CSV table of C-alpha atoms and ligand atoms in Angstrom, one decimal:
chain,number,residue,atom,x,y,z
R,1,UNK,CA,-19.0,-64.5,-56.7
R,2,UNK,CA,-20.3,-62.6,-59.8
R,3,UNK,CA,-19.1,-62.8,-63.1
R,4,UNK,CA,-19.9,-61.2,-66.6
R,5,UNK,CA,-19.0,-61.8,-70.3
R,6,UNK,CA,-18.9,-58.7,-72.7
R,7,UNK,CA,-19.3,-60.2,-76.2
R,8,UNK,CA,-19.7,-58.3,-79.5
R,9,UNK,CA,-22.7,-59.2,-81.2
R,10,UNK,CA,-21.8,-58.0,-84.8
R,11,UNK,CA,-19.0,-58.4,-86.6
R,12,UNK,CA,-15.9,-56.4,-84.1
R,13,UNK,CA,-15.7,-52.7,-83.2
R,14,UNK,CA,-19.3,-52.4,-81.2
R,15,UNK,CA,-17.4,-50.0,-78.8
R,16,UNK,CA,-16.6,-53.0,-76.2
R,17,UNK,CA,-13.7,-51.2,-75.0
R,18,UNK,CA,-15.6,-48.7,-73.8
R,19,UNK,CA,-18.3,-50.6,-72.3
R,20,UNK,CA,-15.5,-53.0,-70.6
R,21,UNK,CA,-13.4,-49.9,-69.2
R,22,UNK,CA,-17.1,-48.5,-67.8
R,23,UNK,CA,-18.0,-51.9,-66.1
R,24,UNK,CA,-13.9,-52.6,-65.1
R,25,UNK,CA,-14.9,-49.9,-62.1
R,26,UNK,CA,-17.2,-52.1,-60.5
R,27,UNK,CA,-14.8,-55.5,-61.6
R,28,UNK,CA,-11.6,-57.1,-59.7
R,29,UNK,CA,-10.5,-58.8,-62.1
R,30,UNK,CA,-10.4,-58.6,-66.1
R,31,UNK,CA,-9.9,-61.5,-68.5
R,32,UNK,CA,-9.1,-61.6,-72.2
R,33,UNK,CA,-10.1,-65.0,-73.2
R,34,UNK,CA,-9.2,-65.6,-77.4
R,35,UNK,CA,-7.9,-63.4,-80.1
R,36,UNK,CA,-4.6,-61.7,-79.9
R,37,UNK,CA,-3.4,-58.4,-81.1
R,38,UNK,CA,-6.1,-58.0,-84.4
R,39,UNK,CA,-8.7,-56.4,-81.7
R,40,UNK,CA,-8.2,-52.8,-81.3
R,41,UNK,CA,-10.0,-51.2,-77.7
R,42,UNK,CA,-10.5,-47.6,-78.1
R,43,UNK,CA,-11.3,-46.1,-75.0
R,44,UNK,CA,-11.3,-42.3,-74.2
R,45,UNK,CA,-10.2,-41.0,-70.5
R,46,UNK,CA,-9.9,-37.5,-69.3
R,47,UNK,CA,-10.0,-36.5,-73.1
R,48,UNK,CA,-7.3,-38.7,-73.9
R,49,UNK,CA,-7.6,-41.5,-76.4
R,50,UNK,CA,-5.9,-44.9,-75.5
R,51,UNK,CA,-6.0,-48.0,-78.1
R,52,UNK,CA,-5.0,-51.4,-76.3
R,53,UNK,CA,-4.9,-54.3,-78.7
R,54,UNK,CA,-3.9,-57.4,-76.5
R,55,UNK,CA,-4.1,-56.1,-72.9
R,56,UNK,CA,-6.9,-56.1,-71.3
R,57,UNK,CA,-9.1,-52.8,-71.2
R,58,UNK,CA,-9.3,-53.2,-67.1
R,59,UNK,CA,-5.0,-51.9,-67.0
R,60,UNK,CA,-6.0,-48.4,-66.8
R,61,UNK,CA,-7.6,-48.9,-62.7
R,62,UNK,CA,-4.4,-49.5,-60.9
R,63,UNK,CA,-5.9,-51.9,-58.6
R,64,UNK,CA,-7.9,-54.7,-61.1
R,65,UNK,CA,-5.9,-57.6,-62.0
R,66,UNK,CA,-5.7,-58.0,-65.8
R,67,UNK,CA,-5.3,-61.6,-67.0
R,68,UNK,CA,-4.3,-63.0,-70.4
R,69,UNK,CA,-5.7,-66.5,-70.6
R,70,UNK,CA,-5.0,-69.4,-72.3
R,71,UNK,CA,-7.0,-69.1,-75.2
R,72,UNK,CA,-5.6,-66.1,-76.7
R,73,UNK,CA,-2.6,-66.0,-79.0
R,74,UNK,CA,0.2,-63.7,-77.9
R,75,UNK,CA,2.5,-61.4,-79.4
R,76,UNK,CA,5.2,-60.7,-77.1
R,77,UNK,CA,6.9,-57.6,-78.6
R,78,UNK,CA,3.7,-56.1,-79.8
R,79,UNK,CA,3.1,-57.1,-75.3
R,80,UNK,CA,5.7,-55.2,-74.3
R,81,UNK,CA,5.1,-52.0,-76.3
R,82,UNK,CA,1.9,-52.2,-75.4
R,83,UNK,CA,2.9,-51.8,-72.1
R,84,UNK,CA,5.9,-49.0,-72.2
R,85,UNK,CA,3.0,-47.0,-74.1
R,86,UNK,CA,1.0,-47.5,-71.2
R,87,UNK,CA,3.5,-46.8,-68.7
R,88,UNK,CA,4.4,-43.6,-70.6
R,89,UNK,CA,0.5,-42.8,-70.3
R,90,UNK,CA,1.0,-43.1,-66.2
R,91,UNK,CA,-0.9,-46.5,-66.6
R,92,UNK,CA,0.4,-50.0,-66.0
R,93,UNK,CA,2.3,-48.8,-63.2
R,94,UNK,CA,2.9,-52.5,-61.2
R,95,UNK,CA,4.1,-55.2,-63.0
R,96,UNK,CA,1.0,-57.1,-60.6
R,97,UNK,CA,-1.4,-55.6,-62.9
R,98,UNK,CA,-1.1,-58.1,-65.5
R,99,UNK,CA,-0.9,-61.9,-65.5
R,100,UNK,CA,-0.6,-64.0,-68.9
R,101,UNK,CA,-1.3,-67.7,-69.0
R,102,UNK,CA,1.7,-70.0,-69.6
R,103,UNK,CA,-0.6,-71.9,-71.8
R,104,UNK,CA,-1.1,-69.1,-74.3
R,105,UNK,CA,0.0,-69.8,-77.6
R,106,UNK,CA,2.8,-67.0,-78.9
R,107,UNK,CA,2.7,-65.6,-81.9
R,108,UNK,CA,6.3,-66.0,-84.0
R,109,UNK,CA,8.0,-63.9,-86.8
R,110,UNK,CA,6.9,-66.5,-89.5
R,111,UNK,CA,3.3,-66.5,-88.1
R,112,UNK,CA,3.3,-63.0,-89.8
R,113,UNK,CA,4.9,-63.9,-92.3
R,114,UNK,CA,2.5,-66.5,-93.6
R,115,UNK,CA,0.0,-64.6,-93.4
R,116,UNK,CA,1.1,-61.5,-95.0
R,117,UNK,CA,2.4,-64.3,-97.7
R,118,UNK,CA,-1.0,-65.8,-98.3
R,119,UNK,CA,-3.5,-62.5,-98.3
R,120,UNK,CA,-0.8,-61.9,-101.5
R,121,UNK,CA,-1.6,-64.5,-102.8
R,122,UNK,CA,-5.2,-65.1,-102.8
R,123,UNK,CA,-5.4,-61.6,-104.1
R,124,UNK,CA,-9.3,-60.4,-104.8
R,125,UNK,CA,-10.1,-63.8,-102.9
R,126,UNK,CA,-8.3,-62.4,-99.6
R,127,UNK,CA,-9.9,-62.7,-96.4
R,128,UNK,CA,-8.7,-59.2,-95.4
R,129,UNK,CA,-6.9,-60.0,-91.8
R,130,UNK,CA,-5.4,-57.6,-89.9
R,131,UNK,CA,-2.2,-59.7,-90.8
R,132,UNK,CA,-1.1,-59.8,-87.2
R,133,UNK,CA,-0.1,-63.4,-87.3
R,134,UNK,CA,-3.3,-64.8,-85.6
R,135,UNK,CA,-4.5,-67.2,-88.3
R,136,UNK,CA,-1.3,-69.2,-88.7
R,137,UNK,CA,-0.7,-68.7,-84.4
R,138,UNK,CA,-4.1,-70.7,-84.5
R,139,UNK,CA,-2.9,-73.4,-86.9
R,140,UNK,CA,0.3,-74.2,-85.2
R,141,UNK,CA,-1.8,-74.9,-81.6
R,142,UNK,CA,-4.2,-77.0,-83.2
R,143,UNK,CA,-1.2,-79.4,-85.4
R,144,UNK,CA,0.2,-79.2,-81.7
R,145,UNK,CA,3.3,-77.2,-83.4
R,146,UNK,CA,2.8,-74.2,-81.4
R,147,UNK,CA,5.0,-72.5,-78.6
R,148,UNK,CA,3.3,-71.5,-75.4
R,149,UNK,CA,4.0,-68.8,-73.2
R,150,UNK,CA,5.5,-70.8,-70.7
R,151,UNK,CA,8.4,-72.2,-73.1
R,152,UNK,CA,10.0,-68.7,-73.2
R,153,UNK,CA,10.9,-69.1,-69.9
R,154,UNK,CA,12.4,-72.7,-70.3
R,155,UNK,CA,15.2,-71.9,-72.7
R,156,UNK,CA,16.2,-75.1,-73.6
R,157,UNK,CA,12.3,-76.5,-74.1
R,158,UNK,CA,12.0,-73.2,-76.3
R,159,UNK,CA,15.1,-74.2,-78.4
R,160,UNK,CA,13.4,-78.0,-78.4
R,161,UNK,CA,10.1,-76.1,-79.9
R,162,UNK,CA,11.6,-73.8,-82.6
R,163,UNK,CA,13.6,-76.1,-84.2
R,164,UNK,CA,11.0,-78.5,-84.4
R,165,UNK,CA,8.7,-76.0,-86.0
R,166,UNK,CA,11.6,-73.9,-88.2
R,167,UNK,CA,12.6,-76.2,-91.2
R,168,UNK,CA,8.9,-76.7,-92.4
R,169,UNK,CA,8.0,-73.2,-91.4
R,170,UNK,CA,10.9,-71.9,-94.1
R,171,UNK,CA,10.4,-74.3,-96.3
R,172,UNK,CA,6.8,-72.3,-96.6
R,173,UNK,CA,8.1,-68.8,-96.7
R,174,UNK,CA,11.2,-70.1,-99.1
R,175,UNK,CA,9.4,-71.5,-101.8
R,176,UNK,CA,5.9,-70.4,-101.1
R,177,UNK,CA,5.8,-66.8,-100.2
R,178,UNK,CA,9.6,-66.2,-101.8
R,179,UNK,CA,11.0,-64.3,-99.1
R,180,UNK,CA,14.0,-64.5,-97.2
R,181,UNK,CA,14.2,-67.6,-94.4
R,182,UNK,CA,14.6,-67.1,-90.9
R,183,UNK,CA,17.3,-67.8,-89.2
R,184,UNK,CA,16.6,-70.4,-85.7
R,185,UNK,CA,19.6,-68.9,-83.9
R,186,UNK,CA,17.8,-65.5,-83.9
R,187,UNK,CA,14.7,-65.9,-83.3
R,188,UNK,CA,15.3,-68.3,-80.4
R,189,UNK,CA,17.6,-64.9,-79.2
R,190,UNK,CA,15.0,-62.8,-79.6
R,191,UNK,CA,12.1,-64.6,-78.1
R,192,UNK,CA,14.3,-65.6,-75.3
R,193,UNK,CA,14.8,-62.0,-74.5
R,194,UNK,CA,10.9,-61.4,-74.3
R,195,UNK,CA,10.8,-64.5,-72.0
R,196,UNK,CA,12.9,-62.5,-69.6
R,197,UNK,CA,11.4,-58.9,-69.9
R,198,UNK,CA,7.7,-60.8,-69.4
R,199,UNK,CA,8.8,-63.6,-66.6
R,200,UNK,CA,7.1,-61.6,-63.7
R,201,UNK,CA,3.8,-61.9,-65.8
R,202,UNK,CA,3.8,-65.6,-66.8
R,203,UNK,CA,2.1,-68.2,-64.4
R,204,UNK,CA,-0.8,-70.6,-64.5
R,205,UNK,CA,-3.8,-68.3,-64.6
R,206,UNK,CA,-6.4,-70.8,-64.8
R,207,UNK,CA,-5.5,-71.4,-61.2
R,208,UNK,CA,-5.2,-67.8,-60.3
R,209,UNK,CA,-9.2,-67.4,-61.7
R,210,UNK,CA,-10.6,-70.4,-59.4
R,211,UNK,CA,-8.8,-69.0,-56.6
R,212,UNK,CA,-10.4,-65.6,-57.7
R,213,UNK,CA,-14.1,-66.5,-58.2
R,214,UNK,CA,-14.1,-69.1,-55.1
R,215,UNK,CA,-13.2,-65.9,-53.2
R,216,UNK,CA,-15.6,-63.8,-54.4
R,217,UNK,CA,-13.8,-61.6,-56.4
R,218,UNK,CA,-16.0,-59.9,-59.4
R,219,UNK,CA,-14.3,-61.3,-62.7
R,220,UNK,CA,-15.1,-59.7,-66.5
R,221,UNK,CA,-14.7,-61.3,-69.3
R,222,UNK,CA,-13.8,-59.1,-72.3
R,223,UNK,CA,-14.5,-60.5,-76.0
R,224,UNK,CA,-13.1,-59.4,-78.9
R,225,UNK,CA,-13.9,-59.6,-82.5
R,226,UNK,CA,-17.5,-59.9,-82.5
R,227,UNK,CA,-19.7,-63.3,-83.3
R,228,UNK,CA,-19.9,-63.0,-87.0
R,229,UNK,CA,-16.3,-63.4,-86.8
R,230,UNK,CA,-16.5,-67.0,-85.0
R,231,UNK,CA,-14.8,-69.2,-86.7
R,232,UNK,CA,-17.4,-71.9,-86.3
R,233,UNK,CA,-20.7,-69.4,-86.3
R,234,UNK,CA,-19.6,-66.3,-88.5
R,235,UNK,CA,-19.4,-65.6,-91.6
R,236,UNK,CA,-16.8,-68.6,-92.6
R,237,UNK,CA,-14.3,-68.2,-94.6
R,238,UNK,CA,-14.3,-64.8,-93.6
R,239,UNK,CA,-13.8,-64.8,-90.0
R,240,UNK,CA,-11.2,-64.7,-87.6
R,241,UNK,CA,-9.6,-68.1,-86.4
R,242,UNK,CA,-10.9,-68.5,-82.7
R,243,UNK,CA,-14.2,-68.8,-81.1
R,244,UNK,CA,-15.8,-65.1,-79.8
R,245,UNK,CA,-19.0,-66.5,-78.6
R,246,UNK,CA,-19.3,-66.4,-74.5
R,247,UNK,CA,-19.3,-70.5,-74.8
R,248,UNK,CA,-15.8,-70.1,-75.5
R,249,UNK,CA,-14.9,-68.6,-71.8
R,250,UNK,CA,-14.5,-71.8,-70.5
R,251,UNK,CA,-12.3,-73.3,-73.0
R,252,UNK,CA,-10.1,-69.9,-73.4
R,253,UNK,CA,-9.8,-69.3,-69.6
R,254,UNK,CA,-10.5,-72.9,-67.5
R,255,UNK,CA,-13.6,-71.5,-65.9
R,256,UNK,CA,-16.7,-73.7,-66.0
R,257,UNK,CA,-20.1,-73.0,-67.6
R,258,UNK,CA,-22.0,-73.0,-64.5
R,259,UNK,CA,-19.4,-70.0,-63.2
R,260,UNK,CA,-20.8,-67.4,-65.6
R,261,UNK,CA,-23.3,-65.1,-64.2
R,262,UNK,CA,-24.3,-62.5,-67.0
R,263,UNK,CA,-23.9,-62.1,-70.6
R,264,UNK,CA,-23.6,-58.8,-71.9
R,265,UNK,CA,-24.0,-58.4,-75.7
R,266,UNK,CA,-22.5,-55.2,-77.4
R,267,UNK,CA,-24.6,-53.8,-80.3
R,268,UNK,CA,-23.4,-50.6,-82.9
R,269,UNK,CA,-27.2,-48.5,-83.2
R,270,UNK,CA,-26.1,-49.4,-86.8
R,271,UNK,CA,-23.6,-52.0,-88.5
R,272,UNK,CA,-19.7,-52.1,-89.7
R,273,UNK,CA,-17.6,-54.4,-91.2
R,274,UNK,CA,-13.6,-54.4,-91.6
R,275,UNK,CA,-12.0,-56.5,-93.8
R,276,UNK,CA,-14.2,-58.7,-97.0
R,277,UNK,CA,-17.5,-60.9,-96.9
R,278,UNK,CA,-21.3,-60.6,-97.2
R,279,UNK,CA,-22.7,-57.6,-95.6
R,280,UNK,CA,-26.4,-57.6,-96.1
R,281,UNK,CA,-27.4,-54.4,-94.7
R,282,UNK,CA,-24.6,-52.1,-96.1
R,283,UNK,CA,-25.1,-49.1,-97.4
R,284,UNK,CA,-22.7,-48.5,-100.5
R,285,UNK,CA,-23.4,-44.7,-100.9
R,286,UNK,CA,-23.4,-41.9,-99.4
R,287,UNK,CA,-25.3,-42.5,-96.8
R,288,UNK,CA,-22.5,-45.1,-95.7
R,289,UNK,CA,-20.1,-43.1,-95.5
R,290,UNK,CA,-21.5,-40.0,-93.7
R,291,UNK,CA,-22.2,-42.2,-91.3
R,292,UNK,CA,-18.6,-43.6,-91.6
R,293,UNK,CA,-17.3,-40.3,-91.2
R,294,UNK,CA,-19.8,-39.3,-88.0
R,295,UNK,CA,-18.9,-42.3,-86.5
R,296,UNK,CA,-15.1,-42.0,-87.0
R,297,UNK,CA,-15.1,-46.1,-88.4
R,298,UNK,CA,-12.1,-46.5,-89.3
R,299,UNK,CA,-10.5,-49.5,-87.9
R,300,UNK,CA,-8.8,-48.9,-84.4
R,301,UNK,CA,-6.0,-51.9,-85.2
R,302,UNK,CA,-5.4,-51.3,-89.5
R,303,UNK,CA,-7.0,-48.0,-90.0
R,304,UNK,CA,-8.7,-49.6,-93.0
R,305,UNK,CA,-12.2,-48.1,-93.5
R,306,UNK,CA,-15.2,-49.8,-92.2
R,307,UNK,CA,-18.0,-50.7,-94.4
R,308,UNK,CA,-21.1,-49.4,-92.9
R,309,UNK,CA,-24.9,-50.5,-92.7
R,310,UNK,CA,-28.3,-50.5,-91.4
R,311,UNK,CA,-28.9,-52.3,-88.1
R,312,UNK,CA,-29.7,-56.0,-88.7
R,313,UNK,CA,-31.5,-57.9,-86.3
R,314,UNK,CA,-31.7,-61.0,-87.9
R,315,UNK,CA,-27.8,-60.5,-86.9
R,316,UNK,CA,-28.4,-59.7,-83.4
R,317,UNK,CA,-30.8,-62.5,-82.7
R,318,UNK,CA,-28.6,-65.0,-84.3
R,319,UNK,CA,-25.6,-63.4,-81.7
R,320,UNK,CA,-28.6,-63.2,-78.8
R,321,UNK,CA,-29.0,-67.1,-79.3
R,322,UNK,CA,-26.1,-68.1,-79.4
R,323,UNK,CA,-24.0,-66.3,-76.7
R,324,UNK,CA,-27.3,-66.4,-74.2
R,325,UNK,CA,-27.0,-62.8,-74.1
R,326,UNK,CA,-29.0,-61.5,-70.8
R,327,UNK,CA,-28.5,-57.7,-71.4
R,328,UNK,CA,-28.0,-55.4,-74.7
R,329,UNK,CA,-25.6,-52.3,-74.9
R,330,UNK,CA,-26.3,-50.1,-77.6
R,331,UNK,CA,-23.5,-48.0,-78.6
R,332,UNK,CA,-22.8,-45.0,-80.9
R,333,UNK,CA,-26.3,-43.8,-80.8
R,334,UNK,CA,-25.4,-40.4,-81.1
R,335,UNK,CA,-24.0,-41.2,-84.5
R,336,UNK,CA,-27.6,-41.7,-85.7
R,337,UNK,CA,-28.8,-38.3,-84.6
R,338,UNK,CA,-30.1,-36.3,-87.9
R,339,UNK,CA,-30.7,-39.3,-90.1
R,340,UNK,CA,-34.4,-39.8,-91.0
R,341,UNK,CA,-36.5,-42.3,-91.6
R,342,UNK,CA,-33.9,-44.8,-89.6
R,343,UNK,CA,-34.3,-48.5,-90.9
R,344,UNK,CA,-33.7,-51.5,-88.9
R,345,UNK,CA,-33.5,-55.3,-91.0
R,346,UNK,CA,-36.0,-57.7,-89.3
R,347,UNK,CA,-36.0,-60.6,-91.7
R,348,UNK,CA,-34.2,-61.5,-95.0
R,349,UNK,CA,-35.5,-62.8,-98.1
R,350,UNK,CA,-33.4,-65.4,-99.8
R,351,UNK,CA,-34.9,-66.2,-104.0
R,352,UNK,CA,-38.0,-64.8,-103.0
R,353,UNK,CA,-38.4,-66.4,-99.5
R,354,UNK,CA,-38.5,-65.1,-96.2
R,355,UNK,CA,-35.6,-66.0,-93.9
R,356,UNK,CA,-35.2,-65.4,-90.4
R,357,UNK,CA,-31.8,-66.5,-89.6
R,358,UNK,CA,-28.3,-66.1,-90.9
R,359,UNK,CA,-27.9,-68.6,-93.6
R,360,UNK,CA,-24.8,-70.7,-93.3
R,361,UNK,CA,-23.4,-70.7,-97.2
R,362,UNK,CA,-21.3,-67.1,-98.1
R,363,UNK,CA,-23.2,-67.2,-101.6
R,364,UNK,CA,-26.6,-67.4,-100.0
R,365,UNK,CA,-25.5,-64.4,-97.4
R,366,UNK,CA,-24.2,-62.5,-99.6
R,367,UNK,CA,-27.8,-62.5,-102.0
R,368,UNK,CA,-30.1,-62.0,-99.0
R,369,UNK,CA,-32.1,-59.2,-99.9
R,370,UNK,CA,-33.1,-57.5,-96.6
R,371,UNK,CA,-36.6,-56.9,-95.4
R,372,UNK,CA,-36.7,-53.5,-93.4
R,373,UNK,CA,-39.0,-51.5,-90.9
R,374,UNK,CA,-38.9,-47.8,-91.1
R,375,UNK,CA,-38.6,-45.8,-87.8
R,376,UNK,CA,-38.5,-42.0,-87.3
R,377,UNK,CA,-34.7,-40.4,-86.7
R,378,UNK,CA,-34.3,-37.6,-84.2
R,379,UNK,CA,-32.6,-34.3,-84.9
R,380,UNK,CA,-31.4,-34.0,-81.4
R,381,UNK,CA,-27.6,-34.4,-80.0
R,382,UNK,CA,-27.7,-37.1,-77.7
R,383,UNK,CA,-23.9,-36.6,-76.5
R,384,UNK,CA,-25.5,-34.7,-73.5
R,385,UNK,CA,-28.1,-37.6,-72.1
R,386,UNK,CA,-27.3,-39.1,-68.8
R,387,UNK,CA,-30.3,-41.2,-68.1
R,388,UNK,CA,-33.2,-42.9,-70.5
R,389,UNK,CA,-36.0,-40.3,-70.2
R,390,UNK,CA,-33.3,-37.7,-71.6
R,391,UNK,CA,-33.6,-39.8,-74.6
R,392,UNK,CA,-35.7,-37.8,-77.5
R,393,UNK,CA,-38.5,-40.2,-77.6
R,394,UNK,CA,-37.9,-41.3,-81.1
R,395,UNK,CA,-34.3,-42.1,-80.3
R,396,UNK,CA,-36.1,-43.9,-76.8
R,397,UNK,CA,-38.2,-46.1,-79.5
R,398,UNK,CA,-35.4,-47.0,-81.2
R,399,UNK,CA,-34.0,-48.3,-78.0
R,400,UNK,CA,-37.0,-50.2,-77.4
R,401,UNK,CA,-37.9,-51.7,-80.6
R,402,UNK,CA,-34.1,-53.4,-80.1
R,403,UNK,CA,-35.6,-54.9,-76.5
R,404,UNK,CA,-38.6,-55.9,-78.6
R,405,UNK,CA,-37.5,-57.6,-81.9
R,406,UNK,CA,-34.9,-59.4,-79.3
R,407,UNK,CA,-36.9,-60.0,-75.9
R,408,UNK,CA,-33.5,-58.4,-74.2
R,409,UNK,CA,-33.5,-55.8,-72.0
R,410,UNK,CA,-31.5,-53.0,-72.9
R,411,UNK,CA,-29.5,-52.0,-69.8
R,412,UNK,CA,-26.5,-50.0,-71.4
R,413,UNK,CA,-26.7,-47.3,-73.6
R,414,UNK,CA,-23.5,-45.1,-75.2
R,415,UNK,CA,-23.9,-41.8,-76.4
R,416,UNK,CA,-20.3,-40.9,-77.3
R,417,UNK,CA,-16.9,-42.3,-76.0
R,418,UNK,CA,-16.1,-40.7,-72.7
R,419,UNK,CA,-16.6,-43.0,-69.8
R,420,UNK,CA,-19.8,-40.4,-68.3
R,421,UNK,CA,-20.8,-40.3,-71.9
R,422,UNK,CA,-23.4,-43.6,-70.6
R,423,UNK,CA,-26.7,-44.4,-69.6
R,424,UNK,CA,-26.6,-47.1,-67.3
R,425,UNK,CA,-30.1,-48.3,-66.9
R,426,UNK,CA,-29.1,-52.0,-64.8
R,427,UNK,CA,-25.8,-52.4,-64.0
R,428,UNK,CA,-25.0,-56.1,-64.8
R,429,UNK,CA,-22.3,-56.5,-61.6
C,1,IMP,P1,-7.6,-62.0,-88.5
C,1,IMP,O1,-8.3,-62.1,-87.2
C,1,IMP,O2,-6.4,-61.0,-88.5
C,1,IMP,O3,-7.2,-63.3,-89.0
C,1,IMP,O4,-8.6,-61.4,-89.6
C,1,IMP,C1,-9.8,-62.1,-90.0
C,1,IMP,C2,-11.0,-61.2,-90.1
C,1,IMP,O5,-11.4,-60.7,-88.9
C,1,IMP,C3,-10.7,-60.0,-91.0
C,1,IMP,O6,-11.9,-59.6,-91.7
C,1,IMP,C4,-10.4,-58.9,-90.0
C,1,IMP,O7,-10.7,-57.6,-90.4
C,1,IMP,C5,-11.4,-59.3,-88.9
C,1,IMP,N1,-11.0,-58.9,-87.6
C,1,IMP,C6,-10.1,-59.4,-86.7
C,1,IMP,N2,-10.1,-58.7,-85.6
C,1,IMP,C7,-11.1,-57.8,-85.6
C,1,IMP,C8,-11.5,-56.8,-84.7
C,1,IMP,O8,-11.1,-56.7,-83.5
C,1,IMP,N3,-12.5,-56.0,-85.1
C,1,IMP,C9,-13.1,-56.1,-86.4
C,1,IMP,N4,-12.7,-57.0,-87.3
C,1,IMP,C10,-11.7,-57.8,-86.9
């Protein structure tokens, strides 16, 4: 048995698609364990580019089994384009390559519309979500007024659910958001429909994984979002609404704590953030957005552009504590070639005094002042490196003051986004 977590360790969009897809040859099995459809995987095959928002990155090797676990919440038409995409691509070609939990919560047409209806109204205070539907999908599982996956294939449990859930749920959109109510009789039409088109993927997948790991299979977990997103250990209010830290395996797939192996922490050479809240390192200028445009950060799910900033440590080692991360990947280090000096955050000062960790309050993160160290840039293209030593040795330094300021080895590095585009320096399976 071997089993690894991929977790971002900023705040989303570290490149863990990539990573995942590059580790997925060596894995049997890949799991999705929270989120929904707000993450957006790019990954780059043969020259081609391929976004996957819900399925897991592993669908594009025919013979790893992709699961869908119970903590994530699901989408089921934004599933099943997802997949005709895929199959269009010549991927996703057996319906045995993915397996969704029953459990799952699924994401309905006035999930969306509540939270389209209440980024509107908060205006300037917005949280900036991708409006996908995930906050209020959250919601609804906690007041135990969600539907599951399983209930699209019971039709009349499904008809028992939405109309238990509908009159309150239009009461809100009627009078809140003033838009048009739903009608019951559709929806439960509609969603019945996806029930059938998914049957052949819905089962008990908690199950499936003991069955897996007990016979040795090698299982990934694939995060999404990135730990300043957690909604208990991010940046609160502005976060997403599920837990992204590794911890959160268990409770998102059924697999115990003592079953994972290896944590593998995904780190940008530099930092982005989609959507509002503090930012401490970010560089409002040009600088920003050259590196913006180098890097191509524009968000892979809303195509909103990403704020960009220096690399923060005190981020990382917040992240490195609290998802036990074992390994670092560094990713997008070509992105930094030609910049000069190159300045990494080590500590913060908050009204005058230093501060080694991320301060809990939005008002006190967002008046950190950051305390930097100065390192020397390279001029160098890295695109072309295939092992550490090719490194320029500034670019190598870089590298290694992360494995210092951290005390985690760096055993990943990715210089651009094709799959050989990698320096593997430990492989973690
Ligand atoms: P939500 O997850 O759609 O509710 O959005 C909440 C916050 O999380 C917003 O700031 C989003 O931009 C951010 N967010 C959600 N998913 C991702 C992701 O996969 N990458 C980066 N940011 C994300």
């Amino acid at each position: 048995m071997s089993t690894l977590v991929i977790v971002g360790t900023q705040w989303g969009d570290e490149g863990k698609g990539k990573i995942v897809d590059l580790l997925t040859g060596r894995a049997d099995v890949v799991v999705r364990f929270q989120g929904g459809n707000n993450a957006g995987h790019t990954l780059k095959v043969a020259g081609e580019e391929i976004i996957v928002h819900l399925i897991p990155s592993g669908i594009l090797y025919p013979n790893t089994l992709n699961i869908i676990a119970n903590g994530l919440v699901v989408d089921p038409g934004v599933l099943l384009e997802e997949k005709s995409a895929l199959r269009a691509k010549g991927y996703f070609q057996s319906d045995e390559q993915l397996l969704i939990s029953e459990r799952a919560q699924v994401i309905m047409p006035y999930h969306k519309v509540i939270d389209h209806g209440r980024e509107e109204l908060l205006g300037n205070a917005k949280i900036g979500t991708t409006g996908r539907g995930i906050g209020p999908a959250y919601e609804d599982k906690a007041s135990r007024m969600g539907i599951r996956m399983g209930d699209l294939i019971r039709p009349e449990r499904l008809k028992e659910r939405i109309n238990a859930a509908i009159d309150e749920k239009n009461f809100l959109i009627e009078h809140r958001f003033k838009k048009p109510r739903l009608d019951p009789e559709q929806v439960l039409e509609q969603y019945l429909d996806y029930g059938r088109q998914l049957q052949a993927h819905i089962t008990d997948t908690t199950h499936v994984l003991h069955q897996r790991i007990s016979g040795g299979s090698r299982v990934l977990f694939e995060g999404a979002q990135g730990t300043l997103l957690d909604i208990d250990h991010g940046t609160y209010p502005f976060v997403t609404s599920s837990n992204v830290v590794a911890g959160n395996v268990c409770c998102g797939s059924g697999v115990s704590p003592d079953r994972l192996d290896q944590i593998l922490g995904v780190v940008k050479a530099y930092s982005t953030r989609v959507g509002q809240g503090g930012f401490p390192t970010e560089l409002d200028n040009e600088l920003g957005e050259s590196i913006r445009a180098r890097g191509a950060e524009y968000g892979a799910t809303t195509g909103r552009p990403r704020r960009c900033g220096w690399l923060d440590l005190v981020i990382l080692n917040h992240s490195v504590r609290l998802n036990g991360v074992s390994g670092i990947a560094v990713t997008k280090l070509d992105v930094l070639t030609g910049i000069s000096p190159l300045k990494i955050c080590t500590a913060y000062e908050l009204d005058g005094q230093p501060l080694d960790r991320v301060p809990a309050d939005i008002g006190d993160l967002e008046r950190v002042k950051p305390r930097y160290r100065e390192v020397k840039g390279w001029e160098e293209h890295l695109s072309d490196c295939r092992s550490f030593d090719d490194l320029p040795k500034n670019a190598r330094d870089y590298v290694e003051t992360i494995e210092h300021l951290t005390g985690v080895p760096v055993t990943l590095v990715s210089v651009g986004p094709a799959r050989d585009q990698s320096i593997l320096r430990k492989s973690p399976f």
